[in-house]
JSON list of C-alpha atoms in Angstrom, two decimals:
[
{"chain": "A", "resi": 1, "resn": "UNK", "atom": "CA", "xyz": [4.63, 22.01, 14.44]},
{"chain": "A", "resi": 2, "resn": "UNK", "atom": "CA", "xyz": [5.47, 18.99, 16.54]},
{"chain": "A", "resi": 3, "resn": "UNK", "atom": "CA", "xyz": [3.97, 18.34, 19.93]},
{"chain": "A", "resi": 4, "resn": "UNK", "atom": "CA", "xyz": [5.88, 15.86, 22.08]},
{"chain": "A", "resi": 5, "resn": "UNK", "atom": "CA", "xyz": [3.87, 13.21, 23.88]},
{"chain": "A", "resi": 6, "resn": "UNK", "atom": "CA", "xyz": [4.74, 12.96, 27.56]},
{"chain": "A", "resi": 7, "resn": "UNK", "atom": "CA", "xyz": [4.17, 9.36, 28.56]},
{"chain": "A", "resi": 8, "resn": "UNK", "atom": "CA", "xyz": [5.81, 6.88, 26.17]},
{"chain": "A", "resi": 9, "resn": "UNK", "atom": "CA", "xyz": [4.57, 3.67, 27.81]},
{"chain": "A", "resi": 10, "resn": "UNK", "atom": "CA", "xyz": [0.85, 4.07, 26.98]},
{"chain": "A", "resi": 11, "resn": "UNK", "atom": "CA", "xyz": [-0.63, 1.19, 25.01]},
{"chain": "A", "resi": 12, "resn": "UNK", "atom": "CA", "xyz": [-1.02, 1.41, 21.27]},
{"chain": "A", "resi": 13, "resn": "UNK", "atom": "CA", "xyz": [-4.18, 2.15, 19.28]},
{"chain": "A", "resi": 14, "resn": "UNK", "atom": "CA", "xyz": [-5.16, -1.49, 18.73]},
{"chain": "A", "resi": 15, "resn": "UNK", "atom": "CA", "xyz": [-6.80, -1.36, 15.28]},
{"chain": "A", "resi": 16, "resn": "UNK", "atom": "CA", "xyz": [-8.37, -4.48, 13.81]},
{"chain": "A", "resi": 17, "resn": "UNK", "atom": "CA", "xyz": [-5.41, -5.36, 11.58]},
{"chain": "A", "resi": 18, "resn": "UNK", "atom": "CA", "xyz": [-2.26, -3.78, 10.27]},
{"chain": "A", "resi": 19, "resn": "UNK", "atom": "CA", "xyz": [-3.43, -1.51, 7.41]},
{"chain": "A", "resi": 20, "resn": "UNK", "atom": "CA", "xyz": [-0.90, -2.70, 4.79]},
{"chain": "A", "resi": 21, "resn": "UNK", "atom": "CA", "xyz": [-2.13, -6.25, 5.36]},
{"chain": "A", "resi": 22, "resn": "UNK", "atom": "CA", "xyz": [-5.74, -5.12, 4.84]},
{"chain": "A", "resi": 23, "resn": "UNK", "atom": "CA", "xyz": [-4.81, -3.58, 1.48]},
{"chain": "A", "resi": 24, "resn": "UNK", "atom": "CA", "xyz": [-2.85, -6.67, 0.47]},
{"chain": "A", "resi": 25, "resn": "UNK", "atom": "CA", "xyz": [-5.68, -9.01, 1.50]},
{"chain": "A", "resi": 26, "resn": "UNK", "atom": "CA", "xyz": [-8.20, -7.02, -0.56]},
{"chain": "A", "resi": 27, "resn": "UNK", "atom": "CA", "xyz": [-5.87, -6.96, -3.56]},
{"chain": "A", "resi": 28, "resn": "UNK", "atom": "CA", "xyz": [-5.33, -10.71, -3.42]},
{"chain": "A", "resi": 29, "resn": "UNK", "atom": "CA", "xyz": [-9.04, -11.36, -2.90]},
{"chain": "A", "resi": 30, "resn": "UNK", "atom": "CA", "xyz": [-9.85, -9.04, -5.82]},
{"chain": "A", "resi": 31, "resn": "UNK", "atom": "CA", "xyz": [-7.45, -10.85, -8.14]},
{"chain": "A", "resi": 32, "resn": "UNK", "atom": "CA", "xyz": [-8.83, -14.22, -7.00]},
{"chain": "A", "resi": 33, "resn": "UNK", "atom": "CA", "xyz": [-12.41, -13.10, -7.59]},
{"chain": "A", "resi": 34, "resn": "UNK", "atom": "CA", "xyz": [-11.41, -11.83, -11.05]},
{"chain": "A", "resi": 35, "resn": "UNK", "atom": "CA", "xyz": [-10.36, -15.39, -11.89]},
{"chain": "A", "resi": 36, "resn": "UNK", "atom": "CA", "xyz": [-13.30, -17.14, -10.21]},
{"chain": "A", "resi": 37, "resn": "UNK", "atom": "CA", "xyz": [-16.13, -14.71, -11.06]},
{"chain": "A", "resi": 38, "resn": "UNK", "atom": "CA", "xyz": [-14.92, -12.53, -13.95]},
{"chain": "A", "resi": 39, "resn": "UNK", "atom": "CA", "xyz": [-16.82, -9.30, -14.58]},
{"chain": "A", "resi": 40, "resn": "UNK", "atom": "CA", "xyz": [-16.31, -7.10, -17.65]},
{"chain": "A", "resi": 41, "resn": "UNK", "atom": "CA", "xyz": [-14.86, -3.67, -16.86]},
{"chain": "A", "resi": 42, "resn": "UNK", "atom": "CA", "xyz": [-13.85, -1.90, -20.04]},
{"chain": "A", "resi": 43, "resn": "UNK", "atom": "CA", "xyz": [-13.42, -2.29, -23.74]},
{"chain": "A", "resi": 44, "resn": "UNK", "atom": "CA", "xyz": [-9.97, -3.38, -24.93]},
{"chain": "A", "resi": 45, "resn": "UNK", "atom": "CA", "xyz": [-9.54, 0.01, -26.63]},
{"chain": "A", "resi": 46, "resn": "UNK", "atom": "CA", "xyz": [-9.47, 1.68, -23.20]},
{"chain": "A", "resi": 47, "resn": "UNK", "atom": "CA", "xyz": [-6.49, -0.32, -21.94]},
{"chain": "A", "resi": 48, "resn": "UNK", "atom": "CA", "xyz": [-4.00, 2.50, -22.53]},
{"chain": "A", "resi": 49, "resn": "UNK", "atom": "CA", "xyz": [-6.26, 5.00, -20.74]},
{"chain": "A", "resi": 50, "resn": "UNK", "atom": "CA", "xyz": [-6.57, 2.60, -17.79]},
{"chain": "A", "resi": 51, "resn": "UNK", "atom": "CA", "xyz": [-2.82, 2.18, -17.58]},
{"chain": "A", "resi": 52, "resn": "UNK", "atom": "CA", "xyz": [-2.27, 5.93, -17.64]},
{"chain": "A", "resi": 53, "resn": "UNK", "atom": "CA", "xyz": [-5.02, 6.72, -15.12]},
{"chain": "A", "resi": 54, "resn": "UNK", "atom": "CA", "xyz": [-4.03, 3.82, -12.87]},
{"chain": "A", "resi": 55, "resn": "UNK", "atom": "CA", "xyz": [-0.36, 4.75, -13.11]},
{"chain": "A", "resi": 56, "resn": "UNK", "atom": "CA", "xyz": [-1.12, 8.37, -12.23]},
{"chain": "A", "resi": 57, "resn": "UNK", "atom": "CA", "xyz": [-3.15, 7.36, -9.16]},
{"chain": "A", "resi": 58, "resn": "UNK", "atom": "CA", "xyz": [-0.41, 4.93, -8.16]},
{"chain": "A", "resi": 59, "resn": "UNK", "atom": "CA", "xyz": [2.31, 7.60, -8.46]},
{"chain": "A", "resi": 60, "resn": "UNK", "atom": "CA", "xyz": [0.28, 10.22, -6.57]},
{"chain": "A", "resi": 61, "resn": "UNK", "atom": "CA", "xyz": [-0.45, 7.67, -3.85]},
{"chain": "A", "resi": 62, "resn": "UNK", "atom": "CA", "xyz": [3.24, 6.79, -3.48]},
{"chain": "A", "resi": 63, "resn": "UNK", "atom": "CA", "xyz": [4.15, 10.49, -3.24]},
{"chain": "A", "resi": 64, "resn": "UNK", "atom": "CA", "xyz": [1.52, 11.13, -0.55]},
{"chain": "A", "resi": 65, "resn": "UNK", "atom": "CA", "xyz": [2.60, 8.06, 1.42]},
{"chain": "A", "resi": 66, "resn": "UNK", "atom": "CA", "xyz": [6.26, 9.07, 1.17]},
{"chain": "A", "resi": 67, "resn": "UNK", "atom": "CA", "xyz": [5.49, 12.58, 2.42]},
{"chain": "A", "resi": 68, "resn": "UNK", "atom": "CA", "xyz": [3.59, 11.18, 5.40]},
{"chain": "A", "resi": 69, "resn": "UNK", "atom": "CA", "xyz": [6.30, 8.68, 6.26]},
{"chain": "A", "resi": 70, "resn": "UNK", "atom": "CA", "xyz": [8.97, 11.37, 5.92]},
{"chain": "A", "resi": 71, "resn": "UNK", "atom": "CA", "xyz": [7.06, 13.58, 8.37]},
{"chain": "A", "resi": 72, "resn": "UNK", "atom": "CA", "xyz": [6.89, 10.76, 10.90]},
{"chain": "A", "resi": 73, "resn": "UNK", "atom": "CA", "xyz": [10.60, 10.03, 10.48]},
{"chain": "A", "resi": 74, "resn": "UNK", "atom": "CA", "xyz": [11.53, 13.68, 11.01]},
{"chain": "A", "resi": 75, "resn": "UNK", "atom": "CA", "xyz": [9.43, 13.72, 14.20]},
{"chain": "A", "resi": 76, "resn": "UNK", "atom": "CA", "xyz": [11.08, 10.49, 15.37]},
{"chain": "A", "resi": 77, "resn": "UNK", "atom": "CA", "xyz": [7.71, 8.81, 15.80]},
{"chain": "A", "resi": 78, "resn": "UNK", "atom": "CA", "xyz": [7.01, 5.30, 14.46]},
{"chain": "A", "resi": 79, "resn": "UNK", "atom": "CA", "xyz": [4.91, 4.76, 11.36]},
{"chain": "A", "resi": 80, "resn": "UNK", "atom": "CA", "xyz": [3.47, 1.35, 12.38]},
{"chain": "A", "resi": 81, "resn": "UNK", "atom": "CA", "xyz": [0.27, 1.77, 14.36]},
{"chain": "A", "resi": 82, "resn": "UNK", "atom": "CA", "xyz": [1.23, -1.08, 16.66]},
{"chain": "A", "resi": 83, "resn": "UNK", "atom": "CA", "xyz": [3.86, 1.12, 18.34]},
{"chain": "A", "resi": 84, "resn": "UNK", "atom": "CA", "xyz": [3.20, 4.06, 20.69]},
{"chain": "A", "resi": 85, "resn": "UNK", "atom": "CA", "xyz": [3.40, 7.54, 19.17]},
{"chain": "A", "resi": 86, "resn": "UNK", "atom": "CA", "xyz": [6.11, 9.87, 20.35]},
{"chain": "A", "resi": 87, "resn": "UNK", "atom": "CA", "xyz": [4.88, 13.08, 18.71]},
{"chain": "A", "resi": 88, "resn": "UNK", "atom": "CA", "xyz": [1.86, 14.57, 16.99]},
{"chain": "A", "resi": 89, "resn": "UNK", "atom": "CA", "xyz": [2.86, 15.58, 13.48]},
{"chain": "A", "resi": 90, "resn": "UNK", "atom": "CA", "xyz": [0.85, 18.57, 12.25]},
{"chain": "A", "resi": 91, "resn": "UNK", "atom": "CA", "xyz": [3.00, 20.10, 9.50]},
{"chain": "A", "resi": 92, "resn": "UNK", "atom": "CA", "xyz": [3.48, 19.36, 5.82]},
{"chain": "A", "resi": 93, "resn": "UNK", "atom": "CA", "xyz": [0.97, 16.92, 4.39]},
{"chain": "A", "resi": 94, "resn": "UNK", "atom": "CA", "xyz": [-0.32, 16.29, 7.93]},
{"chain": "A", "resi": 95, "resn": "UNK", "atom": "CA", "xyz": [-1.59, 19.86, 7.86]},
{"chain": "A", "resi": 96, "resn": "UNK", "atom": "CA", "xyz": [-3.98, 18.82, 5.06]},
{"chain": "A", "resi": 97, "resn": "UNK", "atom": "CA", "xyz": [-4.94, 15.30, 6.15]},
{"chain": "A", "resi": 98, "resn": "UNK", "atom": "CA", "xyz": [-4.78, 13.47, 9.46]},
{"chain": "A", "resi": 99, "resn": "UNK", "atom": "CA", "xyz": [-4.21, 10.20, 7.58]},
{"chain": "A", "resi": 100, "resn": "UNK", "atom": "CA", "xyz": [-2.12, 10.90, 4.48]},
{"chain": "A", "resi": 101, "resn": "UNK", "atom": "CA", "xyz": [-0.44, 7.49, 4.53]},
{"chain": "A", "resi": 102, "resn": "UNK", "atom": "CA", "xyz": [-3.82, 5.74, 4.40]},
{"chain": "A", "resi": 103, "resn": "UNK", "atom": "CA", "xyz": [-5.00, 8.15, 1.67]},
{"chain": "A", "resi": 104, "resn": "UNK", "atom": "CA", "xyz": [-1.86, 7.31, -0.30]},
{"chain": "A", "resi": 105, "resn": "UNK", "atom": "CA", "xyz": [-2.44, 3.59, 0.16]},
{"chain": "A", "resi": 106, "resn": "UNK", "atom": "CA", "xyz": [-6.03, 3.96, -1.07]},
{"chain": "A", "resi": 107, "resn": "UNK", "atom": "CA", "xyz": [-4.81, 5.78, -4.19]},
{"chain": "A", "resi": 108, "resn": "UNK", "atom": "CA", "xyz": [-2.16, 3.10, -4.83]},
{"chain": "A", "resi": 109, "resn": "UNK", "atom": "CA", "xyz": [-4.81, 0.40, -4.39]},
{"chain": "A", "resi": 110, "resn": "UNK", "atom": "CA", "xyz": [-7.27, 2.16, -6.74]},
{"chain": "A", "resi": 111, "resn": "UNK", "atom": "CA", "xyz": [-4.46, 2.74, -9.26]},
{"chain": "A", "resi": 112, "resn": "UNK", "atom": "CA", "xyz": [-3.64, -0.97, -9.29]},
{"chain": "A", "resi": 113, "resn": "UNK", "atom": "CA", "xyz": [-7.33, -1.84, -9.73]},
{"chain": "A", "resi": 114, "resn": "UNK", "atom": "CA", "xyz": [-7.74, 0.56, -12.65]},
{"chain": "A", "resi": 115, "resn": "UNK", "atom": "CA", "xyz": [-4.48, -0.42, -14.36]},
{"chain": "A", "resi": 116, "resn": "UNK", "atom": "CA", "xyz": [-5.30, -4.12, -13.96]},
{"chain": "A", "resi": 117, "resn": "UNK", "atom": "CA", "xyz": [-8.86, -3.46, -15.16]},
{"chain": "A", "resi": 118, "resn": "UNK", "atom": "CA", "xyz": [-10.08, -5.39, -12.14]},
{"chain": "A", "resi": 119, "resn": "UNK", "atom": "CA", "xyz": [-13.70, -4.75, -11.25]},
{"chain": "A", "resi": 120, "resn": "UNK", "atom": "CA", "xyz": [-13.39, -6.83, -8.09]},
{"chain": "A", "resi": 121, "resn": "UNK", "atom": "CA", "xyz": [-10.46, -4.82, -6.75]},
{"chain": "A", "resi": 122, "resn": "UNK", "atom": "CA", "xyz": [-12.47, -1.65, -7.35]},
{"chain": "A", "resi": 123, "resn": "UNK", "atom": "CA", "xyz": [-15.61, -3.14, -5.75]},
{"chain": "A", "resi": 124, "resn": "UNK", "atom": "CA", "xyz": [-13.56, -4.15, -2.69]},
{"chain": "A", "resi": 125, "resn": "UNK", "atom": "CA", "xyz": [-12.38, -0.55, -2.33]},
{"chain": "A", "resi": 126, "resn": "UNK", "atom": "CA", "xyz": [-15.63, 0.36, -0.51]},
{"chain": "A", "resi": 127, "resn": "UNK", "atom": "CA", "xyz": [-15.45, -2.35, 2.19]},
{"chain": "A", "resi": 128, "resn": "UNK", "atom": "CA", "xyz": [-11.73, -1.65, 2.56]},
{"chain": "A", "resi": 129, "resn": "UNK", "atom": "CA", "xyz": [-12.47, 2.05, 3.13]},
{"chain": "A", "resi": 130, "resn": "UNK", "atom": "CA", "xyz": [-15.18, 1.22, 5.69]},
{"chain": "A", "resi": 131, "resn": "UNK", "atom": "CA", "xyz": [-12.96, -1.24, 7.58]},
{"chain": "A", "resi": 132, "resn": "UNK", "atom": "CA", "xyz": [-10.11, 1.25, 7.54]},
{"chain": "A", "resi": 133, "resn": "UNK", "atom": "CA", "xyz": [-12.35, 4.08, 8.76]},
{"chain": "A", "resi": 134, "resn": "UNK", "atom": "CA", "xyz": [-14.08, 2.21, 11.57]},
{"chain": "A", "resi": 135, "resn": "UNK", "atom": "CA", "xyz": [-11.65, -0.58, 12.42]},
{"chain": "A", "resi": 136, "resn": "UNK", "atom": "CA", "xyz": [-8.38, 1.31, 12.22]},
{"chain": "A", "resi": 137, "resn": "UNK", "atom": "CA", "xyz": [-8.68, 5.10, 12.05]},
{"chain": "A", "resi": 138, "resn": "UNK", "atom": "CA", "xyz": [-11.45, 5.46, 14.65]},
{"chain": "A", "resi": 139, "resn": "UNK", "atom": "CA", "xyz": [-9.41, 3.42, 17.13]},
{"chain": "A", "resi": 140, "resn": "UNK", "atom": "CA", "xyz": [-6.24, 5.34, 16.37]},
{"chain": "A", "resi": 141, "resn": "UNK", "atom": "CA", "xyz": [-8.05, 8.63, 16.89]},
{"chain": "A", "resi": 142, "resn": "UNK", "atom": "CA", "xyz": [-9.51, 7.49, 20.23]},
{"chain": "A", "resi": 143, "resn": "UNK", "atom": "CA", "xyz": [-6.01, 6.42, 21.28]},
{"chain": "A", "resi": 144, "resn": "UNK", "atom": "CA", "xyz": [-4.51, 9.76, 20.25]},
{"chain": "A", "resi": 145, "resn": "UNK", "atom": "CA", "xyz": [-7.23, 11.71, 22.06]},
{"chain": "A", "resi": 146, "resn": "UNK", "atom": "CA", "xyz": [-6.56, 9.71, 25.21]},
{"chain": "A", "resi": 147, "resn": "UNK", "atom": "CA", "xyz": [-2.82, 10.10, 24.86]},
{"chain": "A", "resi": 148, "resn": "UNK", "atom": "CA", "xyz": [-2.55, 13.72, 23.71]},
{"chain": "A", "resi": 149, "resn": "UNK", "atom": "CA", "xyz": [-5.83, 15.19, 24.97]},
{"chain": "A", "resi": 150, "resn": "UNK", "atom": "CA", "xyz": [-6.65, 18.75, 23.99]},
{"chain": "A", "resi": 151, "resn": "UNK", "atom": "CA", "xyz": [-3.65, 18.99, 21.65]},
{"chain": "A", "resi": 152, "resn": "UNK", "atom": "CA", "xyz": [-5.09, 16.23, 19.46]},
{"chain": "A", "resi": 153, "resn": "UNK", "atom": "CA", "xyz": [-8.68, 17.49, 19.71]},
{"chain": "A", "resi": 154, "resn": "UNK", "atom": "CA", "xyz": [-7.52, 20.90, 18.48]},
{"chain": "A", "resi": 155, "resn": "UNK", "atom": "CA", "xyz": [-5.63, 19.30, 15.58]},
{"chain": "A", "resi": 156, "resn": "UNK", "atom": "CA", "xyz": [-8.68, 17.18, 14.76]},
{"chain": "A", "resi": 157, "resn": "UNK", "atom": "CA", "xyz": [-10.89, 20.27, 14.70]},
{"chain": "A", "resi": 158, "resn": "UNK", "atom": "CA", "xyz": [-8.65, 22.00, 12.15]},
{"chain": "A", "resi": 159, "resn": "UNK", "atom": "CA", "xyz": [-7.49, 19.19, 9.84]},
{"chain": "A", "resi": 160, "resn": "UNK", "atom": "CA", "xyz": [-9.71, 16.85, 7.84]},
{"chain": "A", "resi": 161, "resn": "UNK", "atom": "CA", "xyz": [-9.54, 13.10, 8.36]},
{"chain": "A", "resi": 162, "resn": "UNK", "atom": "CA", "xyz": [-8.92, 12.21, 4.71]},
{"chain": "A", "resi": 163, "resn": "UNK", "atom": "CA", "xyz": [-8.45, 15.17, 2.32]}
]
């Protein structure tokens, strides 16, 4: 079900940073910390398991992101959060999660951390999740409530934020 937004000139959500840049910054910081302050993660014998588990998370994350992006494209609403929404997407994967693209990105990030056997990338997953939740998602949700009103509040009451 798609609900068209009426006023297209309302400001955007205004999150702290663009989410893909947050993920990239944490990945780069994690790899840098691995070099500067190495921490042991696993035994060498577990490398193949890490690659398989990390690869599976990565693939699932890509599939979830792709489904979310496809839903936005079909609704003719922009994916970047720095552009005003044109429609509230509530079908497909958006019927299970209000933020499937961010969930997918988190799974991709975790998959990279596991496959690379990077304890720092995995440690940085928690602050990344907190920044995403409070600095990006909370602002986007406030924006959507202001823009779409009761339609968004009803959607929010029936669909979980993450999964």
